[in-house]
PDB file of C-alpha atoms in Angstrom:
ATOM      1  CA  MET A 944       0.043  -0.199   0.142  1.00  0.00           C
ATOM      2  CA  SER A 945       1.439   3.329  -0.776  1.00  0.00           C
ATOM      3  CA  LYS A 946       1.769   5.935   1.328  1.00  0.00           C
ATOM      4  CA  VAL A 947      -0.492   9.255   1.363  1.00  0.00           C
ATOM      5  CA  PHE A 948       1.054  12.469   1.442  1.00  0.00           C
ATOM      6  CA  TYR A 949      -0.367  15.906   2.638  1.00  0.00           C
ATOM      7  CA  GLU A 950      -1.054  16.865  -0.774  1.00  0.00           C
ATOM      8  CA  ASP A 951      -2.992  14.041  -1.510  1.00  0.00           C
ATOM      9  CA  ILE A 952      -6.135  14.372   0.699  1.00  0.00           C
ATOM     10  CA  GLU A 953      -8.746  17.177   0.366  1.00  0.00           C
ATOM     11  CA  VAL A 954     -10.459  18.173   3.251  1.00  0.00           C
ATOM     12  CA  GLY A 955     -13.624  16.572   3.774  1.00  0.00           C
ATOM     13  CA  GLU A 956     -12.397  13.028   2.674  1.00  0.00           C
ATOM     14  CA  GLU A 957     -14.002  10.249   4.893  1.00  0.00           C
ATOM     15  CA  HIS A 958     -12.383   6.833   5.429  1.00  0.00           C
ATOM     16  CA  GLU A 959     -14.001   4.030   7.436  1.00  0.00           C
ATOM     17  CA  SER A 960     -11.603   1.190   8.945  1.00  0.00           C
ATOM     18  CA  THR A 961     -12.445  -2.844   9.321  1.00  0.00           C
ATOM     19  CA  GLY A 962     -14.141  -3.710  12.940  1.00  0.00           C
ATOM     20  CA  ARG A 963     -12.459  -5.409  15.646  1.00  0.00           C
ATOM     21  CA  THR A 964     -14.150  -7.388  18.352  1.00  0.00           C
ATOM     22  CA  VAL A 965     -13.051  -6.348  21.932  1.00  0.00           C
ATOM     23  CA  THR A 966     -12.726  -9.150  24.087  1.00  0.00           C
ATOM     24  CA  GLU A 967     -11.987 -10.079  27.378  1.00  0.00           C
ATOM     25  CA  ALA A 968      -8.221 -11.004  26.821  1.00  0.00           C
ATOM     26  CA  ASP A 969      -7.909  -7.730  25.174  1.00  0.00           C
ATOM     27  CA  VAL A 970      -9.090  -6.173  28.664  1.00  0.00           C
ATOM     28  CA  THR A 971      -7.427  -8.181  31.134  1.00  0.00           C
ATOM     29  CA  ASN A 972      -4.034  -7.571  29.246  1.00  0.00           C
ATOM     30  CA  PHE A 973      -4.724  -3.713  29.133  1.00  0.00           C
ATOM     31  CA  ALA A 974      -5.099  -3.827  32.915  1.00  0.00           C
ATOM     32  CA  GLY A 975      -1.930  -5.672  33.104  1.00  0.00           C
ATOM     33  CA  LEU A 976      -0.124  -3.013  31.157  1.00  0.00           C
ATOM     34  CA  SER A 977      -1.552  -0.244  32.545  1.00  0.00           C
ATOM     35  CA  ALA A 978      -2.256  -1.107  36.049  1.00  0.00           C
ATOM     36  CA  ASP A 979      -5.694   0.103  36.320  1.00  0.00           C
ATOM     37  CA  PHE A 980      -7.352  -3.017  38.431  1.00  0.00           C
ATOM     38  CA  ASN A 981     -10.744  -1.042  38.280  1.00  0.00           C
ATOM     39  CA  ASN A 982     -13.399  -3.671  39.264  1.00  0.00           C
ATOM     40  CA  MET A 983     -15.275  -2.271  36.598  1.00  0.00           C
ATOM     41  CA  HIS A 984     -13.695  -3.960  34.139  1.00  0.00           C
ATOM     42  CA  ILE A 985     -12.020  -7.375  35.807  1.00  0.00           C
ATOM     43  CA  ASP A 986     -14.784  -8.135  38.028  1.00  0.00           C
ATOM     44  CA  GLU A 987     -18.243  -9.272  36.877  1.00  0.00           C
ATOM     45  CA  GLU A 988     -19.907  -9.434  40.087  1.00  0.00           C
ATOM     46  CA  PHE A 989     -18.997  -6.015  41.183  1.00  0.00           C
ATOM     47  CA  ALA A 990     -20.054  -4.759  37.346  1.00  0.00           C
ATOM     48  CA  LYS A 991     -23.188  -6.822  37.439  1.00  0.00           C
ATOM     49  CA  LYS A 992     -24.053  -3.779  40.222  1.00  0.00           C
ATOM     50  CA  THR A 993     -23.349  -0.788  37.983  1.00  0.00           C
ATOM     51  CA  VAL A 994     -25.136   1.049  35.567  1.00  0.00           C
ATOM     52  CA  PHE A 995     -23.241  -0.923  32.611  1.00  0.00           C
ATOM     53  CA  LYS A 996     -24.511  -4.498  34.311  1.00  0.00           C
ATOM     54  CA  THR A 997     -21.564  -6.301  33.091  1.00  0.00           C
ATOM     55  CA  ARG A 998     -17.835  -5.664  33.216  1.00  0.00           C
ATOM     56  CA  VAL A 999     -16.958  -2.920  30.247  1.00  0.00           C
ATOM     57  CA  ALA A1000     -13.280  -2.097  28.421  1.00  0.00           C
ATOM     58  CA  HIS A1001     -11.330   0.734  29.898  1.00  0.00           C
ATOM     59  CA  GLY A1002     -12.175   3.902  27.802  1.00  0.00           C
ATOM     60  CA  LEU A1003      -8.232   4.233  27.268  1.00  0.00           C
ATOM     61  CA  CYS A1004      -8.053   0.493  26.106  1.00  0.00           C
ATOM     62  CA  VAL A1005     -10.498   1.066  23.143  1.00  0.00           C
ATOM     63  CA  LEU A1006      -8.805   4.328  22.390  1.00  0.00           C
ATOM     64  CA  SER A1007      -5.697   2.039  21.869  1.00  0.00           C
ATOM     65  CA  ILE A1008      -7.312  -0.647  19.620  1.00  0.00           C
ATOM     66  CA  SER A1009      -8.791   2.160  17.916  1.00  0.00           C
ATOM     67  CA  SER A1010      -5.251   3.315  17.261  1.00  0.00           C
ATOM     68  CA  GLY A1011      -4.546   0.094  15.519  1.00  0.00           C
ATOM     69  CA  LEU A1012      -7.542   0.105  13.415  1.00  0.00           C
ATOM     70  CA  TRP A1013      -6.344   3.314  11.988  1.00  0.00           C
ATOM     71  CA  PHE A1014      -3.732   1.313  10.112  1.00  0.00           C
ATOM     72  CA  THR A1015      -6.309  -0.600   8.175  1.00  0.00           C
ATOM     73  CA  MET A1016      -7.343   2.695   6.373  1.00  0.00           C
ATOM     74  CA  PRO A1017      -5.488   4.656   3.748  1.00  0.00           C
ATOM     75  CA  ARG A1018      -1.665   4.887   4.844  1.00  0.00           C
ATOM     76  CA  LEU A1019      -0.519   8.496   5.772  1.00  0.00           C
ATOM     77  CA  ALA A1020       2.850   9.005   5.674  1.00  0.00           C
ATOM     78  CA  THR A1021       2.939   9.798   9.203  1.00  0.00           C
ATOM     79  CA  ILE A1022       5.469  11.485  11.072  1.00  0.00           C
ATOM     80  CA  ALA A1023       4.380  11.554  14.316  1.00  0.00           C
ATOM     81  CA  PHE A1024       1.096  11.145  16.461  1.00  0.00           C
ATOM     82  CA  MET A1025       0.810  14.746  17.872  1.00  0.00           C
ATOM     83  CA  GLY A1026      -2.547  14.521  20.362  1.00  0.00           C
ATOM     84  CA  LEU A1027      -5.985  14.509  20.870  1.00  0.00           C
ATOM     85  CA  GLU A1028      -8.494  17.350  21.167  1.00  0.00           C
ATOM     86  CA  ASP A1029     -12.109  17.700  21.948  1.00  0.00           C
ATOM     87  CA  TRP A1030     -11.806  13.702  23.038  1.00  0.00           C
ATOM     88  CA  ARG A1031     -14.998  12.522  24.471  1.00  0.00           C
ATOM     89  CA  PHE A1032     -15.511   9.236  26.080  1.00  0.00           C
ATOM     90  CA  SER A1033     -19.888   8.834  25.170  1.00  0.00           C
ATOM     91  CA  GLY A1034     -20.463   5.155  25.439  1.00  0.00           C
ATOM     92  CA  ALA A1035     -19.320   2.068  27.686  1.00  0.00           C
ATOM     93  CA  VAL A1036     -17.911  -1.068  25.124  1.00  0.00           C
ATOM     94  CA  LYS A1037     -18.568  -4.464  26.293  1.00  0.00           C
ATOM     95  CA  PHE A1038     -16.921  -7.889  26.082  1.00  0.00           C
ATOM     96  CA  GLY A1039     -17.610  -8.767  22.510  1.00  0.00           C
ATOM     97  CA  ASP A1040     -18.447  -5.906  21.219  1.00  0.00           C
ATOM     98  CA  THR A1041     -16.831  -4.792  17.804  1.00  0.00           C
ATOM     99  CA  ILE A1042     -15.448  -1.717  17.420  1.00  0.00           C
ATOM    100  CA  LYS A1043     -14.703   0.582  14.184  1.00  0.00           C
ATOM    101  CA  ILE A1044     -13.381   3.955  13.312  1.00  0.00           C
ATOM    102  CA  LYS A1045     -14.471   6.291  10.856  1.00  0.00           C
ATOM    103  CA  ARG A1046     -11.994   9.659  10.163  1.00  0.00           C
ATOM    104  CA  LYS A1047     -13.028  12.824   8.212  1.00  0.00           C
ATOM    105  CA  LEU A1048     -10.284  15.158   7.210  1.00  0.00           C
ATOM    106  CA  ALA A1049     -11.664  18.264   9.032  1.00  0.00           C
ATOM    107  CA  GLU A1050      -8.675  20.749   8.623  1.00  0.00           C
ATOM    108  CA  LYS A1051      -5.066  21.290   7.146  1.00  0.00           C
ATOM    109  CA  ARG A1052      -2.686  23.323   8.621  1.00  0.00           C
ATOM    110  CA  GLU A1053       0.913  24.200   7.720  1.00  0.00           C
ATOM    111  CA  HIS A1054       3.750  23.601   9.429  1.00  0.00           C
ATOM    112  CA  LYS A1055       6.807  26.103   9.933  1.00  0.00           C
ATOM    113  CA  ARG A1056       8.854  23.471   8.017  1.00  0.00           C
ATOM    114  CA  PRO A1057       8.113  23.379   4.396  1.00  0.00           C
ATOM    115  CA  ASN A1058       8.490  19.117   4.222  1.00  0.00           C
ATOM    116  CA  MET A1059       5.605  18.704   6.498  1.00  0.00           C
ATOM    117  CA  GLY A1060       1.937  19.524   7.539  1.00  0.00           C
ATOM    118  CA  PHE A1061      -0.506  18.989  10.279  1.00  0.00           C
ATOM    119  CA  PHE A1062      -4.011  16.876   9.377  1.00  0.00           C
ATOM    120  CA  ILE A1063      -6.754  17.324  11.993  1.00  0.00           C
ATOM    121  CA  TRP A1064      -9.280  14.399  11.605  1.00  0.00           C
ATOM    122  CA  ASP A1065     -12.618  14.417  13.086  1.00  0.00           C
ATOM    123  CA  LEU A1066     -12.838  10.679  14.515  1.00  0.00           C
ATOM    124  CA  GLU A1067     -15.641   8.518  15.795  1.00  0.00           C
ATOM    125  CA  VAL A1068     -15.243   4.960  17.232  1.00  0.00           C
ATOM    126  CA  LEU A1069     -18.456   3.389  16.709  1.00  0.00           C
ATOM    127  CA  ASN A1070     -19.838  -0.138  17.969  1.00  0.00           C
ATOM    128  CA  GLN A1071     -21.276  -2.560  15.952  1.00  0.00           C
ATOM    129  CA  GLU A1072     -24.933  -0.989  16.363  1.00  0.00           C
ATOM    130  CA  ASN A1073     -23.344   2.322  14.898  1.00  0.00           C
ATOM    131  CA  GLU A1074     -23.498   4.059  18.140  1.00  0.00           C
ATOM    132  CA  VAL A1075     -20.922   6.394  18.818  1.00  0.00           C
ATOM    133  CA  VAL A1076     -18.611   5.426  21.627  1.00  0.00           C
ATOM    134  CA  GLN A1077     -15.733   7.874  21.732  1.00  0.00           C
ATOM    135  CA  LYS A1078     -15.114  10.910  19.385  1.00  0.00           C
ATOM    136  CA  GLY A1079     -13.072  14.032  18.856  1.00  0.00           C
ATOM    137  CA  LYS A1080     -10.071  15.141  16.968  1.00  0.00           C
ATOM    138  CA  TRP A1081      -6.860  13.482  16.417  1.00  0.00           C
ATOM    139  CA  VAL A1082      -3.953  15.560  14.842  1.00  0.00           C
ATOM    140  CA  ILE A1083      -1.396  14.122  12.777  1.00  0.00           C
ATOM    141  CA  LEU A1084       2.027  15.311  11.530  1.00  0.00           C
ATOM    142  CA  VAL A1085       2.592  13.955   8.066  1.00  0.00           C
ATOM    143  CA  GLN A1086       4.897  14.479   5.366  1.00  0.00           C
ATOM    144  CA  ARG A1087       4.664  16.540   2.181  1.00  0.00           C
ATOM    145  CA  ARG A1088       5.541  15.182  -0.849  1.00  0.00           C
ATOM    146  CA  GLU A1089       9.610  16.034  -2.244  1.00  0.00           C
ATOM    147  CA  SER A1090       9.582  18.964  -4.742  1.00  0.00           C
ATOM    148  CA  ASP A1091      11.010  18.197  -8.085  1.00  0.00           C
TER     149      ASP A1091
END
């Protein structure tokens, strides 16, 4: 798959990832990695008494999986992931839910260096019912094509 450079995409272009099912193993591994052993994520009996009625994935686990789903879409000539803007966790992801991401290029910003620029993407994480579970903006630093 060839890389997509700054000049190759116009504001308004949209992409959608493939789906990925979030598993108990994903959440357990994330808990170990992050040391976030909140009972909401790892204890079914505790979770039954919560608003969700079952265990749910960590919001940051879902965000991490989303970053991997990014690479199932046209591959950008990425230099760096620069950050999130206005990121919101708006719904729970339960074990067995399948998530995907949709991105729309909201803005292109120049960089002080002429060989790179910023893409600002409106990004949504959706579950199998197409309900938004997370959303906000991702800021990506990308390469420009070399001048002849």
